[in-house]
PDB file of C-alpha atoms in Angstrom:
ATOM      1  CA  UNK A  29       0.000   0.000   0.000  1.00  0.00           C
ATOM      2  CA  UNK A  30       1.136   3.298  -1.036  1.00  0.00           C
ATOM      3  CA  UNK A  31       1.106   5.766   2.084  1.00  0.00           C
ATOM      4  CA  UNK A  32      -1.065   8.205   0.137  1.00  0.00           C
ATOM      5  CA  UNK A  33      -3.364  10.430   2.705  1.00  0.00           C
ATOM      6  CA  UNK A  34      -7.401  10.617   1.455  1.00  0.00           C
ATOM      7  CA  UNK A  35      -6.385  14.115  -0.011  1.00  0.00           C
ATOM      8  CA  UNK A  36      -3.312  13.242  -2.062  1.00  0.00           C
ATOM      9  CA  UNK A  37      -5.334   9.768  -2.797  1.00  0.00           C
ATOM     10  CA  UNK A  38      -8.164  11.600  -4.390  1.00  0.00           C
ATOM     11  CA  UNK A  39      -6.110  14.244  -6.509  1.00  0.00           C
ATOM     12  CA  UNK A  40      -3.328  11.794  -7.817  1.00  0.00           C
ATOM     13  CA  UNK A  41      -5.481   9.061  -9.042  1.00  0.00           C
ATOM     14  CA  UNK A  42      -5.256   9.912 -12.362  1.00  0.00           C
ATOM     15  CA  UNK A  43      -6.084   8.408 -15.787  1.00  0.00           C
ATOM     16  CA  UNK A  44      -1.919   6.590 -16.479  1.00  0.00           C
ATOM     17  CA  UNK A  45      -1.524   5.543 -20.130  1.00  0.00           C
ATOM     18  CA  UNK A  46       2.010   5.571 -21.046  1.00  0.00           C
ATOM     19  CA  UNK A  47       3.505   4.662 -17.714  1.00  0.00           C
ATOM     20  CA  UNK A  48       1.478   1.472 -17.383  1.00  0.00           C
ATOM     21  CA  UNK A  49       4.013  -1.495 -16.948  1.00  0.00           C
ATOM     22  CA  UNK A  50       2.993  -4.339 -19.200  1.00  0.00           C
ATOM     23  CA  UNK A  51       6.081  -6.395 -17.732  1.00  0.00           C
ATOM     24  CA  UNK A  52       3.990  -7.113 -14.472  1.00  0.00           C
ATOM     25  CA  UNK A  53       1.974  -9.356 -13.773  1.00  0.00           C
ATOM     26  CA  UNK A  54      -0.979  -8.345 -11.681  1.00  0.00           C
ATOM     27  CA  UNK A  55      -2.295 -10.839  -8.799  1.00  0.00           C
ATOM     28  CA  UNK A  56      -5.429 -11.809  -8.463  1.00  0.00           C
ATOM     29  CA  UNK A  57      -5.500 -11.090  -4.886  1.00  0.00           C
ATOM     30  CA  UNK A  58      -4.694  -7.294  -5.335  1.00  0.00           C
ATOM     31  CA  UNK A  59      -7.728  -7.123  -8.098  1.00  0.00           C
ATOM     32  CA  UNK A  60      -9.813  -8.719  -5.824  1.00  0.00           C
ATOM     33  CA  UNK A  61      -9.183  -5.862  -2.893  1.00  0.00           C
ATOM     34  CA  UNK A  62     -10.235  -3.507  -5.361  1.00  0.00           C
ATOM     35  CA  UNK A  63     -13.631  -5.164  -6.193  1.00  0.00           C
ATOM     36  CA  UNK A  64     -14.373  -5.714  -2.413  1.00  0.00           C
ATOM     37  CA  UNK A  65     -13.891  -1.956  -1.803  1.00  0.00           C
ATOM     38  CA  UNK A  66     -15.313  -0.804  -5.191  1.00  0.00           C
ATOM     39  CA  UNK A  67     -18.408  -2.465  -3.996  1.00  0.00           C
ATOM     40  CA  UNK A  68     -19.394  -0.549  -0.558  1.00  0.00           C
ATOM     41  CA  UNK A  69     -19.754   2.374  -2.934  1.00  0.00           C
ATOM     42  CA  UNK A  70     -23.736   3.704  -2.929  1.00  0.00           C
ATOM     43  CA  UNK A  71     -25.805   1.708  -4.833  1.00  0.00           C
ATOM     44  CA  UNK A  72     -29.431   2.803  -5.254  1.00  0.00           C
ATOM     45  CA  UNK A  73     -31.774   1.305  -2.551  1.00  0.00           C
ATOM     46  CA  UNK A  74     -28.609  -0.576  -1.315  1.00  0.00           C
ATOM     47  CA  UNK A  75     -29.507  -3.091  -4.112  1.00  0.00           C
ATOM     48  CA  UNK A  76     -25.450  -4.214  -5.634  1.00  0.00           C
ATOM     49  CA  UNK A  77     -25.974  -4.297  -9.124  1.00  0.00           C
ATOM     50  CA  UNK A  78     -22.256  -3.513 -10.668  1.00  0.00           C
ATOM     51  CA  UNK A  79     -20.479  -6.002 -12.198  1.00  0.00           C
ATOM     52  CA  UNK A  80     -16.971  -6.499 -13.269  1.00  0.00           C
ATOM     53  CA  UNK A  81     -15.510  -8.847 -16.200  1.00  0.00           C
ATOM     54  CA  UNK A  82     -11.893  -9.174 -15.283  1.00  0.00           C
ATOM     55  CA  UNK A  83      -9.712  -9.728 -19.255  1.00  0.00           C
ATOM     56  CA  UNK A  84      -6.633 -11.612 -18.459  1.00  0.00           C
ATOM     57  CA  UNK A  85      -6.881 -13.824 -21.815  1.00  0.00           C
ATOM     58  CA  UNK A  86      -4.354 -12.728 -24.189  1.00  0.00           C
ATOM     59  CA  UNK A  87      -6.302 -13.471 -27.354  1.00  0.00           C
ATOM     60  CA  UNK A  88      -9.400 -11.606 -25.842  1.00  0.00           C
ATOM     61  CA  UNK A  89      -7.268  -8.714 -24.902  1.00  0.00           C
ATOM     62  CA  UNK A  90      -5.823  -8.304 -28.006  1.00  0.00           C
ATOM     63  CA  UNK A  91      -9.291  -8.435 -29.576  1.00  0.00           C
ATOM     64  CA  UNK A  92     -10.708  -5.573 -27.430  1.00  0.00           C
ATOM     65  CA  UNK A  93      -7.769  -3.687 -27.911  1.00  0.00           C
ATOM     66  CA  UNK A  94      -8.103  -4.059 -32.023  1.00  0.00           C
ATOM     67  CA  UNK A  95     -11.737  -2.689 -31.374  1.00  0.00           C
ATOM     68  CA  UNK A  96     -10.178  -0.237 -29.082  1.00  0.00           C
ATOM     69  CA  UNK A  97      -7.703   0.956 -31.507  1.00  0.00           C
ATOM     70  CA  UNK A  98     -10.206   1.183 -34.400  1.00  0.00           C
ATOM     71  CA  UNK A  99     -12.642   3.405 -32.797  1.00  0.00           C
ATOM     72  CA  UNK A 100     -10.144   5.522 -31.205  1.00  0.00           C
ATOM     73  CA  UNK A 101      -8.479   6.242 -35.132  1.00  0.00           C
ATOM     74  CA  UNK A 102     -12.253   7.652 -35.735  1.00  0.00           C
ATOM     75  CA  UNK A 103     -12.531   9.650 -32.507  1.00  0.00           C
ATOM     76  CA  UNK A 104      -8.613  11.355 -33.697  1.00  0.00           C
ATOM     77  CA  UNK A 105     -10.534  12.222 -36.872  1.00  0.00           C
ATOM     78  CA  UNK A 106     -13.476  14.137 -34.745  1.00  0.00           C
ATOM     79  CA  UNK A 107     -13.266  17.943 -34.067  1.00  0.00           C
ATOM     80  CA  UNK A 108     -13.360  16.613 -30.312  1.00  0.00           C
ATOM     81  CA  UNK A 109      -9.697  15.520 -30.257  1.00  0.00           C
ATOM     82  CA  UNK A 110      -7.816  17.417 -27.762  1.00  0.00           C
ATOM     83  CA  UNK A 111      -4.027  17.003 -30.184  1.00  0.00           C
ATOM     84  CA  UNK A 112      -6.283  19.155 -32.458  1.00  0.00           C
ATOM     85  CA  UNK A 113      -4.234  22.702 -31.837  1.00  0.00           C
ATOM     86  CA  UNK A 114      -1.004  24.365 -32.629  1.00  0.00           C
ATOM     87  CA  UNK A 115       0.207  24.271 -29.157  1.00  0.00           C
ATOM     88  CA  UNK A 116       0.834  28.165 -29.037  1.00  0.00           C
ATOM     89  CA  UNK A 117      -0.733  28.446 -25.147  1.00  0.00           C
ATOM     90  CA  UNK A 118       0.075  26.607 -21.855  1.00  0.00           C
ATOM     91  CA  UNK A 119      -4.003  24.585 -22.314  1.00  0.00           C
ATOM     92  CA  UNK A 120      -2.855  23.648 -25.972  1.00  0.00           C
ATOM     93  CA  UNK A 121       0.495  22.233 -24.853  1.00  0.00           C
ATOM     94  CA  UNK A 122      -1.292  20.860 -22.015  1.00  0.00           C
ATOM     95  CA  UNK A 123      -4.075  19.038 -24.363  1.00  0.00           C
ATOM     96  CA  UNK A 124      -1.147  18.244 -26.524  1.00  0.00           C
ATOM     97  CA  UNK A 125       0.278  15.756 -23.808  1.00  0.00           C
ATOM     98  CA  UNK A 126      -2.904  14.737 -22.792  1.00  0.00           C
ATOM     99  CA  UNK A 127      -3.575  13.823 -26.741  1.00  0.00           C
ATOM    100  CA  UNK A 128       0.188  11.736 -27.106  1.00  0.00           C
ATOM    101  CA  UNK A 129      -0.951  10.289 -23.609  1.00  0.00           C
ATOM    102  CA  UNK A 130      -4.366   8.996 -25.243  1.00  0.00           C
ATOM    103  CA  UNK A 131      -2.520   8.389 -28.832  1.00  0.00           C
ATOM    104  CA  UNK A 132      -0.372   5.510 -26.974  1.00  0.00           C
ATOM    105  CA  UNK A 133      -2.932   3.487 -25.001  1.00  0.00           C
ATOM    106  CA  UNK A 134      -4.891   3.998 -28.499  1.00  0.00           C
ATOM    107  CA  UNK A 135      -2.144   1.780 -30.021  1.00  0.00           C
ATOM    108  CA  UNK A 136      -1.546  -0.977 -26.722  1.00  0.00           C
ATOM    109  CA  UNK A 137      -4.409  -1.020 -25.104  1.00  0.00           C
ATOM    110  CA  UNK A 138      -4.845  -4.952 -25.813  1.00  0.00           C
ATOM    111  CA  UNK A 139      -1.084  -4.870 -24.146  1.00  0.00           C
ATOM    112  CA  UNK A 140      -2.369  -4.391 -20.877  1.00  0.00           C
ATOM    113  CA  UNK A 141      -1.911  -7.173 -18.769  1.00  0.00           C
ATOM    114  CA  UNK A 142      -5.317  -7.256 -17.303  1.00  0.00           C
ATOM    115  CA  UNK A 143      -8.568  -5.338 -18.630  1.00  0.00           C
ATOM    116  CA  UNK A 144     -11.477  -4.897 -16.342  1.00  0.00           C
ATOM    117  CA  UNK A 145     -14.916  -4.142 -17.709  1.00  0.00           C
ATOM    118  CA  UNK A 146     -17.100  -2.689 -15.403  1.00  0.00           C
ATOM    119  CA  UNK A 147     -20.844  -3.080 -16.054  1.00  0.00           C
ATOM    120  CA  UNK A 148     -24.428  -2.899 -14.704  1.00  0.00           C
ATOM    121  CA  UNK A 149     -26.671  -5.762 -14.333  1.00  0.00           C
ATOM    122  CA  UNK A 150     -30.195  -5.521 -14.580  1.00  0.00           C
ATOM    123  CA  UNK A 151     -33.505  -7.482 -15.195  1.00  0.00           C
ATOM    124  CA  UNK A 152     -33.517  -6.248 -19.277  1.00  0.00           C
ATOM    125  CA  UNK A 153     -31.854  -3.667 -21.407  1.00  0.00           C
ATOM    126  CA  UNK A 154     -33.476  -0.919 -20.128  1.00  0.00           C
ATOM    127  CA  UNK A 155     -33.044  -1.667 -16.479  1.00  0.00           C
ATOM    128  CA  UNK A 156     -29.265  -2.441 -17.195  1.00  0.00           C
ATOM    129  CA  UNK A 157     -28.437   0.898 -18.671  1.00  0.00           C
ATOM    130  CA  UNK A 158     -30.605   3.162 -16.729  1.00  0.00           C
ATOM    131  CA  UNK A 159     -28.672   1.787 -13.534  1.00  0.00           C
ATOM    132  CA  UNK A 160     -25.735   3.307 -14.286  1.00  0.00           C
ATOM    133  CA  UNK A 161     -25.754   6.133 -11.644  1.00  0.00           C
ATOM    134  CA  UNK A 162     -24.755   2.486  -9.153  1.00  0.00           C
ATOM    135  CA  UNK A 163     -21.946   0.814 -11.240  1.00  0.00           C
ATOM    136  CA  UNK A 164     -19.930   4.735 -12.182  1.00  0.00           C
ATOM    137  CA  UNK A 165     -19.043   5.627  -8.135  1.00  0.00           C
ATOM    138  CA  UNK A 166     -18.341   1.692  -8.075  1.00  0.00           C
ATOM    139  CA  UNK A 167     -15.493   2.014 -10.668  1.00  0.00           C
ATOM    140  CA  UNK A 168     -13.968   5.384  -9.328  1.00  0.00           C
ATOM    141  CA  UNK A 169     -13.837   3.427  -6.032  1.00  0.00           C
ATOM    142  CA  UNK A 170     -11.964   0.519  -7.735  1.00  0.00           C
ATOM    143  CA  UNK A 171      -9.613   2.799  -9.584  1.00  0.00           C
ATOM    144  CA  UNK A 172      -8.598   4.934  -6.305  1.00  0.00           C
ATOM    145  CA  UNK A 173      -7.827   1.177  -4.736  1.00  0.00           C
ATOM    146  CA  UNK A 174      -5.881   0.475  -7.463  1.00  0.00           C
ATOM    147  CA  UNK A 175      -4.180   3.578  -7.456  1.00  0.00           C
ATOM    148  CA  UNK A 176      -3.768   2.682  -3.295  1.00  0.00           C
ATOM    149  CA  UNK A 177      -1.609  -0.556  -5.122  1.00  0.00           C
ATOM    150  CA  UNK A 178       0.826   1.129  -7.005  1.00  0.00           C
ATOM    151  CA  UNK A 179      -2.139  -0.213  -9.755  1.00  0.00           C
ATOM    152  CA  UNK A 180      -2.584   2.642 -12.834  1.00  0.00           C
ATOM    153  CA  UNK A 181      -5.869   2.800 -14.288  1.00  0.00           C
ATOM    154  CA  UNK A 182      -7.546   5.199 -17.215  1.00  0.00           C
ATOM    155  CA  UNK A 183     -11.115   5.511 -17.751  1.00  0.00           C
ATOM    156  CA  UNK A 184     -12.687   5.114 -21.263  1.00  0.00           C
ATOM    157  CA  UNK A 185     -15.791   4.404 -22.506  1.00  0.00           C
ATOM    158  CA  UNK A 186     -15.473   4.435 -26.430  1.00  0.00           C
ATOM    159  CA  UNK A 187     -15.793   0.709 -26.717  1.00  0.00           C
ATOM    160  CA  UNK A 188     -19.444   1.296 -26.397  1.00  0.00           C
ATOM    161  CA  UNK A 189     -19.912   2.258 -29.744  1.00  0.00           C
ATOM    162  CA  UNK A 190     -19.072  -1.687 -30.100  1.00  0.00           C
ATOM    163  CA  UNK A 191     -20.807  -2.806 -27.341  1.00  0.00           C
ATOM    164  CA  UNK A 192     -21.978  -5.930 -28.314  1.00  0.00           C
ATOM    165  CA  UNK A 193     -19.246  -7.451 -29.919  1.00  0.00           C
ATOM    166  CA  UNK A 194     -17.117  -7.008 -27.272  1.00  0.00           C
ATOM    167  CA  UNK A 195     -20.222  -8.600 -25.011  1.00  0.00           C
ATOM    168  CA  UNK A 196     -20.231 -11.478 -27.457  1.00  0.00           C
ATOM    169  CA  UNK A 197     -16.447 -12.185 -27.305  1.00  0.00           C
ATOM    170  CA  UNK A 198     -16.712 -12.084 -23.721  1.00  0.00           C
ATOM    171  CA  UNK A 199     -20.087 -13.747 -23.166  1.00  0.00           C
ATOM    172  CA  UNK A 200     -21.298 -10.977 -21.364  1.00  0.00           C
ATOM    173  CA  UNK A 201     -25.288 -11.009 -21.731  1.00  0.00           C
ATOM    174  CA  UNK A 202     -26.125  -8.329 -23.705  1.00  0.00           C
ATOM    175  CA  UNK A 203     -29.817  -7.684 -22.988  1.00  0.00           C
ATOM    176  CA  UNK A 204     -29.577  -7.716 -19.157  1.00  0.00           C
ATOM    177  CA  UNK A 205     -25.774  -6.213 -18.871  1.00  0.00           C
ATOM    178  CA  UNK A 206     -25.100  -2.836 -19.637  1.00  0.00           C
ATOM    179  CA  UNK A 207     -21.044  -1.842 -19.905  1.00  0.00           C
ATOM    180  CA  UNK A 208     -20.427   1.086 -18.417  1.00  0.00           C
ATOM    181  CA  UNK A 209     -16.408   1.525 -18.512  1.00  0.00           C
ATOM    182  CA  UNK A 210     -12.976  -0.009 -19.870  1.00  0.00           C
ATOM    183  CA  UNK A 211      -9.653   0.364 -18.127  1.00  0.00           C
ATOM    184  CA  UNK A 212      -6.656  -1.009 -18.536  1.00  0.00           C
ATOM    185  CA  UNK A 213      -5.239  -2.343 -14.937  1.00  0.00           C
ATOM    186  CA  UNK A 214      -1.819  -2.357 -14.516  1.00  0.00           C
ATOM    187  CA  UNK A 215       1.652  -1.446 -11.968  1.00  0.00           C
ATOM    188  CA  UNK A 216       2.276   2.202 -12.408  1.00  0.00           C
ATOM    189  CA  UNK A 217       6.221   3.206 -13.511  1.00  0.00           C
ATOM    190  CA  UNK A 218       6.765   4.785 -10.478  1.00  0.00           C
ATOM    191  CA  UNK A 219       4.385   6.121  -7.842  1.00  0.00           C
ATOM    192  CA  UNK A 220       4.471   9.806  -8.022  1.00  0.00           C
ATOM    193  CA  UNK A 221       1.432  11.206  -9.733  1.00  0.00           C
ATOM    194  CA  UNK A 222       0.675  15.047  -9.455  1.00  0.00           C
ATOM    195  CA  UNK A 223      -2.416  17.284  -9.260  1.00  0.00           C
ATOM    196  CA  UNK A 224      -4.292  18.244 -12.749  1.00  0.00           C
ATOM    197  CA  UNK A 225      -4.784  21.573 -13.019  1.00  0.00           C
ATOM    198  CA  UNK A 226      -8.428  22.264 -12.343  1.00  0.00           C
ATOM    199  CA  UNK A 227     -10.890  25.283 -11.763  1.00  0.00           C
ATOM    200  CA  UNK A 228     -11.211  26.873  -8.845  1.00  0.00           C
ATOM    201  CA  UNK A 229     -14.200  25.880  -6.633  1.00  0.00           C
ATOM    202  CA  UNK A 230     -15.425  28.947  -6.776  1.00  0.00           C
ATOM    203  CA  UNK A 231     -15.533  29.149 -10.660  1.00  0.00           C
ATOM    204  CA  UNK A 232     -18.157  25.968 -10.441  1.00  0.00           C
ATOM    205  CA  UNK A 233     -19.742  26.282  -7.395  1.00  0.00           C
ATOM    206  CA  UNK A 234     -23.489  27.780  -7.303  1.00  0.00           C
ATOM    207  CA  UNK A 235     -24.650  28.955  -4.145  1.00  0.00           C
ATOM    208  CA  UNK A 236     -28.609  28.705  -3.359  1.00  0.00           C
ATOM    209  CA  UNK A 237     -28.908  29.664  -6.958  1.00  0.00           C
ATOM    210  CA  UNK A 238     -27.449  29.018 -10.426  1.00  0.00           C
TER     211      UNK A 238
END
């Protein structure tokens, strides 16, 4: 366990692409800890209803990754790319990085040495997806155990756009499970993860009235 405190725990869990270690193996144990604590996040009427599909197959991680990759060389294409600038202020030089960052896990995603799906269950389609609101505070809490680890994690959900065949190469039911996130799961390169640069509270915060 890193000795993080809540504070530096909460603003240094951040989304780690290129310094994901693909070397290390990850133990089941340690992926376990994060489900157990992932899952005393709220959940609506205290009814459990996320589920994760842990990808440690090579073959299926490669696959997801090829369906990663492809989508992600449409989304480059969109006017919503952040490398989309010409880097002439500190934000564009920021996005910049933040656009090589995405670029790589574009290209290994499938490299990863363990992919974790996290999804809601429900009793059809409908139910599945419009559950969401439990299995989203679920992942965040698996990603800042993981991050407690020395574990990296990045949230992405483009693989929805693909949804069902990547439920149908991992026989994940498609009309009762909804996928709600993909991460990599990996050991970080190193442990020291800084701050993003965010708003000021004040800047977002509405008091009594928007």
């Amino acid at each position: 366990m890193l000795e993080l405190s809540p504070d530096q725990l909460l603003s240094t869990t951040r989304a780690v692409r290129k310094r994901l270690d693909f070397t290390r193996d990850v133990p089941d144990d340690l992926i376990r800890e994060c489900v157990a604590l992932a899952l005393q996040a709220p959940a609506g009427s205290n009814v459990v209803t996320a589920r994760f599909v842990i990808v440690r197959d090579e073959g299926k991680r490669r696959a997801i990754g090829e369906i990663y990759g492809s989508i992600f060389a449409q989304y480059k294409a969109s006017p919503g790319y952040p490398g989309k600038n010409d880097g002439a202020t500190e934000r564009d030089r920021t996005q910049s990085r933040v656009a090589s960052s995405a670029d790589y896990l574009g290209d290994h995603m499938g490299e990863a040495p363990v992919l974790v799906l996290a999804c809601n269950e429900g009793t059809d389609r409908a139910s599945a997806t419009a559950g969401m609101s439990n299995v989203l505070p679920a992942t965040w809490s698996f990603m800042l155990a993981a991050r407690a680890r020395g574990l990296g994690t990045a949230w992405t959900s483009m693989h929805t756009v693909r949804e069902r065949e990547v439920a149908d190469l991992l026989g994940i039911p498609y009309e009762t499970v909804a996928q709600a996130v993909l991460t990599p799961l990996a050991f970080t390169k190193g442990t020291d993860f800084k701050s993003a640069s965010r708003p000021a509270p004040d800047e977002v915060t509405h008091w009594d009235k928007w």
